[in-house]
CSV table of C-alpha atoms in Angstrom, one decimal:
chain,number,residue,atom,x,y,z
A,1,UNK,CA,125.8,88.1,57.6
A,2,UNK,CA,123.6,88.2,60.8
A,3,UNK,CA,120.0,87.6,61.2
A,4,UNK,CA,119.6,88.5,65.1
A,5,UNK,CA,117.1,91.0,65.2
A,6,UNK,CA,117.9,94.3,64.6
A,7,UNK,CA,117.0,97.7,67.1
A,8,UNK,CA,116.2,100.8,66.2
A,9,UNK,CA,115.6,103.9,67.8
A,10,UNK,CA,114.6,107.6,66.3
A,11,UNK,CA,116.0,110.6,67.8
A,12,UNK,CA,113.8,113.7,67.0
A,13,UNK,CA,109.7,113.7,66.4
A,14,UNK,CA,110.1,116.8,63.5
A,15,UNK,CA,108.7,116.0,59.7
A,16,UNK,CA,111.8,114.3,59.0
A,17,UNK,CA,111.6,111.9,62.2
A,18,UNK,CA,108.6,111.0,61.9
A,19,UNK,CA,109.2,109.9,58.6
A,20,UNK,CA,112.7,108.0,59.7
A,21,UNK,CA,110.1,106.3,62.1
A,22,UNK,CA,107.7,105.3,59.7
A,23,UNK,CA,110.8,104.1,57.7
A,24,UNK,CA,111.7,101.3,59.9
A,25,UNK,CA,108.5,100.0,60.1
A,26,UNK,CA,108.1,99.2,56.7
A,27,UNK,CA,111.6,98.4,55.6
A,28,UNK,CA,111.2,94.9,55.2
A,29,UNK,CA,108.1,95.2,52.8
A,30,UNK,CA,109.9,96.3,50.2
A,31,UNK,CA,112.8,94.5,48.3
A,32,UNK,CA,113.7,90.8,48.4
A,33,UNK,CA,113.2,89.1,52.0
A,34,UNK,CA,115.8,88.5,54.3
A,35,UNK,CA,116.4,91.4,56.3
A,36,UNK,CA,116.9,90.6,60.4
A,37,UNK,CA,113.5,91.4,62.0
A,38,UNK,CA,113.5,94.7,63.1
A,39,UNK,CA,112.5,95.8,66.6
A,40,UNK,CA,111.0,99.2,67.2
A,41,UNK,CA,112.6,100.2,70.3
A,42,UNK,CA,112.0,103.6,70.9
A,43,UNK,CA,111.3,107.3,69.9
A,44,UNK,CA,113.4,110.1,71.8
A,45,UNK,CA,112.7,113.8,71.7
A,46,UNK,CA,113.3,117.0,74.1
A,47,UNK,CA,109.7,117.4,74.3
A,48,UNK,CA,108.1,114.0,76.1
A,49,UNK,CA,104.9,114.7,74.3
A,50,UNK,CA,105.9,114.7,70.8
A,51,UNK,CA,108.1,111.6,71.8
A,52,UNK,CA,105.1,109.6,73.2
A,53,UNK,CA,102.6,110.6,70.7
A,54,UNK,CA,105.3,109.2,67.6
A,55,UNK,CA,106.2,106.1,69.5
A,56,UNK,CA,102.2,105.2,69.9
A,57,UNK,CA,102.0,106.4,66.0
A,58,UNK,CA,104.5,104.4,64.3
A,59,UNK,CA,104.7,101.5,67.3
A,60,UNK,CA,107.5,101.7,69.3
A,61,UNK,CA,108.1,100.5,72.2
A,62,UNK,CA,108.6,103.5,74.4
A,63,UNK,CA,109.4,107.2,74.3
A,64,UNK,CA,112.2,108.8,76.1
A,65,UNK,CA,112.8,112.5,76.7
A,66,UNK,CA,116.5,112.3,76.7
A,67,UNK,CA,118.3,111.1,73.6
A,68,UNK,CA,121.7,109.5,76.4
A,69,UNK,CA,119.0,107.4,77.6
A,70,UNK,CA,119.5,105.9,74.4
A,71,UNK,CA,122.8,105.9,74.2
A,72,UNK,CA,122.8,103.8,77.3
A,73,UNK,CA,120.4,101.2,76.2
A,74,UNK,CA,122.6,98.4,75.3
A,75,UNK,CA,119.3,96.5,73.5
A,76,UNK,CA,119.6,99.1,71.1
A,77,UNK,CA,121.8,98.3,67.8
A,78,UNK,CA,120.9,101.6,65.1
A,79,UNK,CA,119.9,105.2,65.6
A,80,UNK,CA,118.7,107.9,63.4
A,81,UNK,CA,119.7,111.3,64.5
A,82,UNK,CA,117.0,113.8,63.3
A,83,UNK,CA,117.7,116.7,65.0
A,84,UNK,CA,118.7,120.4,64.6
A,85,UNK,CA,122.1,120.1,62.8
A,86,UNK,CA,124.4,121.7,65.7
A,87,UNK,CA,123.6,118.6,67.8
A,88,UNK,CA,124.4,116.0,65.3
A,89,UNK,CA,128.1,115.8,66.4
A,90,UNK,CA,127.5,115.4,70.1
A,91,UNK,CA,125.1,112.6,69.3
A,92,UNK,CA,126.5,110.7,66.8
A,93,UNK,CA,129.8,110.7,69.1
A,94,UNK,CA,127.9,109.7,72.0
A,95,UNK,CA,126.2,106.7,69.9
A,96,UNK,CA,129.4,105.6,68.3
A,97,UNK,CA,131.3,105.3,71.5
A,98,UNK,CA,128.0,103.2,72.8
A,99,UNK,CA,128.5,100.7,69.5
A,100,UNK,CA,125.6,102.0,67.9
A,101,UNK,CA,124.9,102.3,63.9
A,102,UNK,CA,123.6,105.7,63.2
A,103,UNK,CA,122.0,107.1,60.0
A,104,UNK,CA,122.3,111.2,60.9
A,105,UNK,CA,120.0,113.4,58.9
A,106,UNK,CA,121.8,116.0,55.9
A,107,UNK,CA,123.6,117.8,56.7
A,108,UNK,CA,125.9,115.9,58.3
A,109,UNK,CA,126.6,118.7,60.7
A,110,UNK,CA,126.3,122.3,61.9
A,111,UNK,CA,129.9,123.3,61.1
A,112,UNK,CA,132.4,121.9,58.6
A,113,UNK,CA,134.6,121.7,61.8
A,114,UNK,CA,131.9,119.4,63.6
A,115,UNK,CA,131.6,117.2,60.2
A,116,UNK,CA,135.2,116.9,59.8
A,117,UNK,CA,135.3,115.3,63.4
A,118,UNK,CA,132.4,113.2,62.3
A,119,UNK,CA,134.1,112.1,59.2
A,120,UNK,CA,136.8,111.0,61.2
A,121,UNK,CA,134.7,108.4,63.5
A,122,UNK,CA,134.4,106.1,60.8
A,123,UNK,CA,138.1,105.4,61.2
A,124,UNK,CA,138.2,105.1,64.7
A,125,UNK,CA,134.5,102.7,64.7
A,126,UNK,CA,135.4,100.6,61.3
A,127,UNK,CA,133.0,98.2,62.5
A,128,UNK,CA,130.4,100.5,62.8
A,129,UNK,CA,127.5,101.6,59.5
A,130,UNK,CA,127.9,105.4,60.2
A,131,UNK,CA,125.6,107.2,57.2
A,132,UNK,CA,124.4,110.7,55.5
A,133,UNK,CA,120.6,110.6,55.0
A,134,UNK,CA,120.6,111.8,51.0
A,135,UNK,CA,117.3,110.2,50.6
A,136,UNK,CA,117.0,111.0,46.9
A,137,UNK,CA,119.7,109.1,45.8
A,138,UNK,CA,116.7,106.5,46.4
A,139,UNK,CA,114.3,108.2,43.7
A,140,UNK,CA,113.7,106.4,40.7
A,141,UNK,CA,113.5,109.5,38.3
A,142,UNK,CA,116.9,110.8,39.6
A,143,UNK,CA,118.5,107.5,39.3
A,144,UNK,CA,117.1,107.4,36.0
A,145,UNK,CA,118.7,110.8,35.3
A,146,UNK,CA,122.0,108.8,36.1
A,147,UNK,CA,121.6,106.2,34.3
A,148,UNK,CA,120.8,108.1,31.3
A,149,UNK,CA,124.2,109.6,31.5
A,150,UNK,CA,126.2,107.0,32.7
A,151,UNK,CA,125.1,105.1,29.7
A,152,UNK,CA,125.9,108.0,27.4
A,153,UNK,CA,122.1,107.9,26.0
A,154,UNK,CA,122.3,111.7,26.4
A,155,UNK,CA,125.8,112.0,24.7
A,156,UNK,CA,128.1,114.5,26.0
A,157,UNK,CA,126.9,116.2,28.9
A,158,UNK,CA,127.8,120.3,28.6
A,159,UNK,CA,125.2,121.4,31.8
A,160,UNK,CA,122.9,120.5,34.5
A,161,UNK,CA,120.4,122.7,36.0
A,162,UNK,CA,118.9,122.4,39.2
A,163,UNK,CA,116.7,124.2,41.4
A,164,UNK,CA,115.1,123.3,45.1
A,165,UNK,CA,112.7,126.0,46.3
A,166,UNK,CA,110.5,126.2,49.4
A,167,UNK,CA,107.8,128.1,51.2
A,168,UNK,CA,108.5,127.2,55.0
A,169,UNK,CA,110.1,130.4,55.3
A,170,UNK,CA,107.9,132.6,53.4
A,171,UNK,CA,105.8,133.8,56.3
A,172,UNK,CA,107.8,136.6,58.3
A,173,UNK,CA,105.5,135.4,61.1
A,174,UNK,CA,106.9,132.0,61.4
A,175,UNK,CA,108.3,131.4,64.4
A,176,UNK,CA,112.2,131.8,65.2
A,177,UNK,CA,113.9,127.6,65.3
A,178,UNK,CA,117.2,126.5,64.8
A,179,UNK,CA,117.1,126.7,60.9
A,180,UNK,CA,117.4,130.6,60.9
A,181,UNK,CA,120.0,129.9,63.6
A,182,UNK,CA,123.9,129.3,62.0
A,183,UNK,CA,126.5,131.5,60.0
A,184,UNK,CA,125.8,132.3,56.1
A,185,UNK,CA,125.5,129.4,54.2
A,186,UNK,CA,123.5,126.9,56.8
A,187,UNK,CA,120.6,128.4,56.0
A,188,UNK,CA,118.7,127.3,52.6
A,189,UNK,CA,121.7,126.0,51.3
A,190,UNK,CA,123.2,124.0,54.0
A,191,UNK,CA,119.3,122.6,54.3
A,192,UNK,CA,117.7,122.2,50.6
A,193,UNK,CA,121.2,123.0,48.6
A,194,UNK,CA,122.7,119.9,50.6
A,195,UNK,CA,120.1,117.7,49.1
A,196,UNK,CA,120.1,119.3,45.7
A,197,UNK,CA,124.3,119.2,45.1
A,198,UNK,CA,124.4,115.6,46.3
A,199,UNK,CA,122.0,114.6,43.6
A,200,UNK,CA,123.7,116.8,41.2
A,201,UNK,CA,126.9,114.7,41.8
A,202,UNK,CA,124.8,111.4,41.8
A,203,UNK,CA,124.0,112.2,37.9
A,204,UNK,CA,127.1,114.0,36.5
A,205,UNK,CA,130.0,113.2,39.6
A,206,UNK,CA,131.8,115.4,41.6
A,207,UNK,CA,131.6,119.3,41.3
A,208,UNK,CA,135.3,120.2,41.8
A,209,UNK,CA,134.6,124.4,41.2
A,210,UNK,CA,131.8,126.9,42.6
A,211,UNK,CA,132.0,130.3,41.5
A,212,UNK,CA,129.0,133.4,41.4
A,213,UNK,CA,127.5,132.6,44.5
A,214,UNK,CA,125.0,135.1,46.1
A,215,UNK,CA,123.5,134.2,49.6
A,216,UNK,CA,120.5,136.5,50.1
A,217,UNK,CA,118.8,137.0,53.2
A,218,UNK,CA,115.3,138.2,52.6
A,219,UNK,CA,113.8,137.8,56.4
A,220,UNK,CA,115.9,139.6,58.8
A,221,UNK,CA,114.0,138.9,62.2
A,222,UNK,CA,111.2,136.7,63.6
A,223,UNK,CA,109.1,135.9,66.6
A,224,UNK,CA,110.4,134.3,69.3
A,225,UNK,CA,108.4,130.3,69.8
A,226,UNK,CA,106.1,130.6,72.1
A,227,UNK,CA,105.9,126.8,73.0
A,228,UNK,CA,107.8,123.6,71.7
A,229,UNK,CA,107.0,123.2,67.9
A,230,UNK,CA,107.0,119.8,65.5
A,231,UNK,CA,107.4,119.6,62.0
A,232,UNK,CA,108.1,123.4,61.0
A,233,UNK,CA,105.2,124.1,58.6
A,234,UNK,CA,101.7,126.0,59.2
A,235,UNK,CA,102.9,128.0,62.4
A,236,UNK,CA,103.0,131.3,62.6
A,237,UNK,CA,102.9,133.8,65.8
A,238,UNK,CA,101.2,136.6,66.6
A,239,UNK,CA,103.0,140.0,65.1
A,240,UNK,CA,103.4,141.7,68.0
A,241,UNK,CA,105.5,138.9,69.6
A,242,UNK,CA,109.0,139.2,70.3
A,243,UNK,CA,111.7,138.8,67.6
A,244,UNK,CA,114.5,137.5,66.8
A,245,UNK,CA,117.4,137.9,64.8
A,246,UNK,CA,117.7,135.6,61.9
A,247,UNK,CA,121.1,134.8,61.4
A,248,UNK,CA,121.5,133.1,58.4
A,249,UNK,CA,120.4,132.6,54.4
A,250,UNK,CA,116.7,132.9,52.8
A,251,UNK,CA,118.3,131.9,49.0
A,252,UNK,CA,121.2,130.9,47.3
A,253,UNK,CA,122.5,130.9,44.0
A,254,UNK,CA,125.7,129.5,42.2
A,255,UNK,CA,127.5,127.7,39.4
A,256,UNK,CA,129.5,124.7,39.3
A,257,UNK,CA,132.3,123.0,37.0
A,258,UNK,CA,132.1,119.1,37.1
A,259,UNK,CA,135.2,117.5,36.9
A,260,UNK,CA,134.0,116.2,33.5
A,261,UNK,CA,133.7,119.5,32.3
A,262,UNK,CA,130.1,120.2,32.3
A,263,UNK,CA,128.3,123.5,33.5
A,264,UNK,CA,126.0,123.3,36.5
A,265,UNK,CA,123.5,126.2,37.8
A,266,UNK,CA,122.1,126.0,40.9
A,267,UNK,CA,119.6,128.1,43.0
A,268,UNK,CA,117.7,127.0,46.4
A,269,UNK,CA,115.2,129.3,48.6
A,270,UNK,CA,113.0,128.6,51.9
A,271,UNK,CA,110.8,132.0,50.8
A,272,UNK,CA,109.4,131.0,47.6
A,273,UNK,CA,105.7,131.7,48.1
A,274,UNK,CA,103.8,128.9,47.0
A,275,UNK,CA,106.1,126.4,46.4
A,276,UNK,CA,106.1,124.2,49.5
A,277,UNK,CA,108.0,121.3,47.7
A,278,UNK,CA,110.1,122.1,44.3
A,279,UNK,CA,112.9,120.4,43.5
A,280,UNK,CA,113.6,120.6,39.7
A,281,UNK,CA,116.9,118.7,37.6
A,282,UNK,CA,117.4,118.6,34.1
A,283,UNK,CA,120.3,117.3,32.2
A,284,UNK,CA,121.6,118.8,28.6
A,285,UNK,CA,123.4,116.8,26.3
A,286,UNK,CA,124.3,117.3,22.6
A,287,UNK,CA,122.7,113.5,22.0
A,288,UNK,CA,119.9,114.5,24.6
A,289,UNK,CA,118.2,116.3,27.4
A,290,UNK,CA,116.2,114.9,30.3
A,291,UNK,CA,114.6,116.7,33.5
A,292,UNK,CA,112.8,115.1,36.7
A,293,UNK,CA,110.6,117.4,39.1
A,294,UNK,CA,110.0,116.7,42.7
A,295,UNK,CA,106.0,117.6,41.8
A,296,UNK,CA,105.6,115.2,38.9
A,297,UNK,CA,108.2,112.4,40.6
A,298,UNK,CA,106.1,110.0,38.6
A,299,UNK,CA,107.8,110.7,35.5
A,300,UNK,CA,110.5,112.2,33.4
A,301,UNK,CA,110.6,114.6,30.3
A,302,UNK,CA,113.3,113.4,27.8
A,303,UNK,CA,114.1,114.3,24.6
A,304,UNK,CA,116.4,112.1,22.2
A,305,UNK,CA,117.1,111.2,19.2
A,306,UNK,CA,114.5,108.1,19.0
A,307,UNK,CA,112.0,110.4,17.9
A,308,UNK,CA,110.7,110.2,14.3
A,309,UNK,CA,111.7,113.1,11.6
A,310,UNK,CA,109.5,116.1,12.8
A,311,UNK,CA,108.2,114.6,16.0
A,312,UNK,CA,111.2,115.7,18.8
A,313,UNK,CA,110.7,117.4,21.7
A,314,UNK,CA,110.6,116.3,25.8
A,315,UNK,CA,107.7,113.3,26.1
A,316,UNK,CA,106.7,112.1,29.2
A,317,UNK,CA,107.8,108.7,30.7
A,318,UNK,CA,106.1,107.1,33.4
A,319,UNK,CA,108.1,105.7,35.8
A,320,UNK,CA,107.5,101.8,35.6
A,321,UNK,CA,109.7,98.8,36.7
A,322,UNK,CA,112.5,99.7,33.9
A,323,UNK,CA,113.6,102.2,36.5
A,324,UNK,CA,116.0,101.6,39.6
A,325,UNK,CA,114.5,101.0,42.6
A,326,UNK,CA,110.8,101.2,41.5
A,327,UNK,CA,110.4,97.2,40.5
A,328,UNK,CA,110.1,95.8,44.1
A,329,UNK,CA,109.7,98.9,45.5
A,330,UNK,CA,106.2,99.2,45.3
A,331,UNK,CA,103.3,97.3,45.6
A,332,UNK,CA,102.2,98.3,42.6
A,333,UNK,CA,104.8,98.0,40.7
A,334,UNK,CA,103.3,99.6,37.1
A,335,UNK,CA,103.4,102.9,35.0
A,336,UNK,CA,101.1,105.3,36.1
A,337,UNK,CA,101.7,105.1,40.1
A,338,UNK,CA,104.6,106.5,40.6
A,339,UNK,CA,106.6,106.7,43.7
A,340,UNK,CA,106.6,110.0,47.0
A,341,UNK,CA,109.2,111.5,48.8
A,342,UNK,CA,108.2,108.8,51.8
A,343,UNK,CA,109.3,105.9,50.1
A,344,UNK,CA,112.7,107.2,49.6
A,345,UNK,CA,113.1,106.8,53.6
A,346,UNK,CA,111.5,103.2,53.3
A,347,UNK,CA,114.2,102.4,50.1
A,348,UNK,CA,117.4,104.3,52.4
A,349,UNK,CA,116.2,101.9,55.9
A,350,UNK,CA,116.7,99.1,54.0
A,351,UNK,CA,119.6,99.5,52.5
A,352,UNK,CA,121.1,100.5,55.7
A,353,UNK,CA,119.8,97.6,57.4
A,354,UNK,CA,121.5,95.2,54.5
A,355,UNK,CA,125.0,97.4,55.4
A,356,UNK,CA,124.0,96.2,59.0
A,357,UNK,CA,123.5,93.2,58.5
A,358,UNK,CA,126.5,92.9,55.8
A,359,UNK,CA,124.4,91.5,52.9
A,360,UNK,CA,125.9,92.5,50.3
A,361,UNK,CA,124.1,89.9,46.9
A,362,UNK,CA,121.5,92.1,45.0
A,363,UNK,CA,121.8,94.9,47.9
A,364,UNK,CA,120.7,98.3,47.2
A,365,UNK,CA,123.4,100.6,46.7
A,366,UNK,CA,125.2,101.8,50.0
A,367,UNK,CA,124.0,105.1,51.8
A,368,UNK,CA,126.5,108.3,52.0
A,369,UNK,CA,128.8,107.6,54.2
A,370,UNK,CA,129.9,110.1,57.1
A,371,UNK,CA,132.8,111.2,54.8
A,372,UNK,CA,130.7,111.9,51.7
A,373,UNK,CA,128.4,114.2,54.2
A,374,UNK,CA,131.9,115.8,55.0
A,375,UNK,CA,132.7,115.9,51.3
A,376,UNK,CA,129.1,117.5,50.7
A,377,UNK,CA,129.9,120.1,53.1
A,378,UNK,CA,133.0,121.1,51.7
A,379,UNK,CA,131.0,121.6,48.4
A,380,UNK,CA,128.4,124.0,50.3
A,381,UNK,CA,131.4,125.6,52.2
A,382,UNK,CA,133.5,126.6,49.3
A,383,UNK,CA,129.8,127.9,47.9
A,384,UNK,CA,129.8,130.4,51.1
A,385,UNK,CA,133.3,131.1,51.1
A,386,UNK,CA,132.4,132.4,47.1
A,387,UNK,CA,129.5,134.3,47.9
A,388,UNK,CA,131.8,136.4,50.5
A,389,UNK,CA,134.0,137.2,47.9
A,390,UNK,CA,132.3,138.9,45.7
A,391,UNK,CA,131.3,135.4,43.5
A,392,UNK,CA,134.9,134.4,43.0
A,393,UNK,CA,136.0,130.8,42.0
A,394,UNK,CA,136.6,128.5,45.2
A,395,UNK,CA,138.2,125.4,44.0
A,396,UNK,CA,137.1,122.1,46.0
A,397,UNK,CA,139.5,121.2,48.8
């Protein structure tokens, strides 16, 4: 176990790197003490300006417009890669062979080719912590949702439904970026469906069938950028702007067989008008059912058979201190104040910084590894493969 200080760097200044920045900061408020200090070395990003403006927001030290310049800082020990997907390989290579830890942003790469190659670095830098950021795999309702079925308090489990549907696409007007950029499947699947089958597997383990897959495309061009753009949401160009084709999906929908038999239904979309944020799970059993939404991620709906005669039905249940994750991760640690997306970052940087720094009493659990982003994308690639033949049944290599 080491206690040197710890530095970090953040490669990208997009929603999601910002949020890996703010992450770092405040990993060591939450959890039991003992964590290396943690050094905020540096924020890089193609566009100096949104580099230097994250660095003086979050406090790092300096920004760089180059991500090799920090691969060739030897002061710096961990790296999140939060960048558009085709570049994750590339990076993370780079950073492995400089004896870096990284933690790369779902999903774990632009093709399965690039992931398998990823995959393979853990073998070749076995000293290195090289993980998948599946952030909800840190929320307490979804643990919950685990729990509940690991324990058996919902009986036999015969299906699990689950649904992740956005609005960032909605608008034709918004601005070609590397999201509409990538073959079927990388679209709204490969981004939201990524997050939505790995905590599908974190409740029910591993879906080892897709069949009935459709991959729609609803938005078949848009405008060109006109300038460098950070974070994705509330831009829009003019209409008379160049376009662009889009090259990949606007929704997907599929089902899954478990390998413990149970039934999954799945559907993701990046054009659902007025849904900025929805991600939806419930769980049916024949003792139970239970359900967690990404809008109310305060709570749970469960229904049981604790119930008195006449008086069944899905109640609410605050998340409180009962739940993984929530009892020292919060500063208010009671019913009734529930938990955001952010803090999943905050729980995932710490428990990346305990793999670091190779505690391992009382640790969080472990983040994805490189090879269960691999696995992941096998699962979305076999969804693909389905919806390009017609919805047949693609069995999980």
């Amino acid at each position: 176990m080491t206690s040197s200080p710890l530095s970090v760097a953040v490669i990208g200044t997009g929603m999601a790197g910002r949020t890996h920045a703010n992450a770092w900061s405040q990993a060591g408020t939450v959890y039991d003490l003992g964590l290396p200090p943690v050094r905020l070395a540096a924020i890089a990003d193609a566009h100096l300006p949104f580099a230097e403006d994250a660095a003086a927001r979050y406090g790092y030290e300096k920004a760089v417009g180059d991500w090799r310049d920090v691969a060739e800082d030897d002061s710096i020990d961990i790296v999140s890669i939060v960048v558009g997907n085709a570049l994750h390989r590339e990076i993370a290579e780079a950073m492995a062979a400089a004896g870096k830890h990284v933690l790369c942003e779902k999903p774990l790469a632009g093709t399965l080719e690039d992931a398998e190659a990823m995959a393979a670095l853990e073998q070749k830098h076995p000293d290195l912590v090289l993980a998948t950021g599946y952030t909800f795999r840190r929320n307490a309702g979804i643990a919950m949702l685990a729990k509940l079925a690991e324990d058996g308090a919902l009986g036999r489990i015969a299906h699990l439904d689950g649904r992740y549907w956005c609005d960032y696409g909605a608008d034709e007007n918004v601005p070609m970026a590397w999201r509409y950029k990538g073959p079927m499947g990388s679209g709204a699947l490969g981004d939201v469906g990524s997050h939505l089958v790995d905590s599908a597997e974190l409740i029910l383990g591993p879906v080892v069938e897709v069949s009935g897959a459709q991959l729609v495309q609803t938005i078949s061009e848009r405008p060109v950028a006109g300038g460098a753009v950070a974070g994705g949401r509330g831009v829009a160009a003019s209409a008379d702007a160049p376009k662009e084709v889009v090259e990949n999906d606007d929704v997907a929908t599929f089902t899954a067989r478990f390998a413990s038999g149970a039934a999954g239904t799945f559907s993701v979309s990046r054009v659902a008008h007025g849904l900025p944020n929805y991600k939806a799970l419930t769980v049916l059993g024949t003792d139970g059912t239970a359900s967690w939404s990404l809008d109310r991620t305060g709570e749970i709906q469960i229904a049981d058979a604790t119930s008195p005669q006449g008086l069944g039905g899905l109640r609410q249940v605050l998340v409180n201190p009962e739940f993984p994750y929530f009892g020292n991760g919060s500063s208010m640690a009671f019913g009734g104040v529930g938990l955001n997306q952010i803090e999943q970052f905050t729980y995932q940087a710490h428990a990346f910084l305990q793999q670091v720094a190779g505690i391992t009493e009382g640790a969080l659990p472990p983040c994805a590894s490189f090879a269960d982003g691999y696995r992941q994308m096998r699962v979305l690639d076999a969804v693909a493969r389905s919806a390009a033949s017609g919805g047949a049944a693609i069995e999980i290599s």
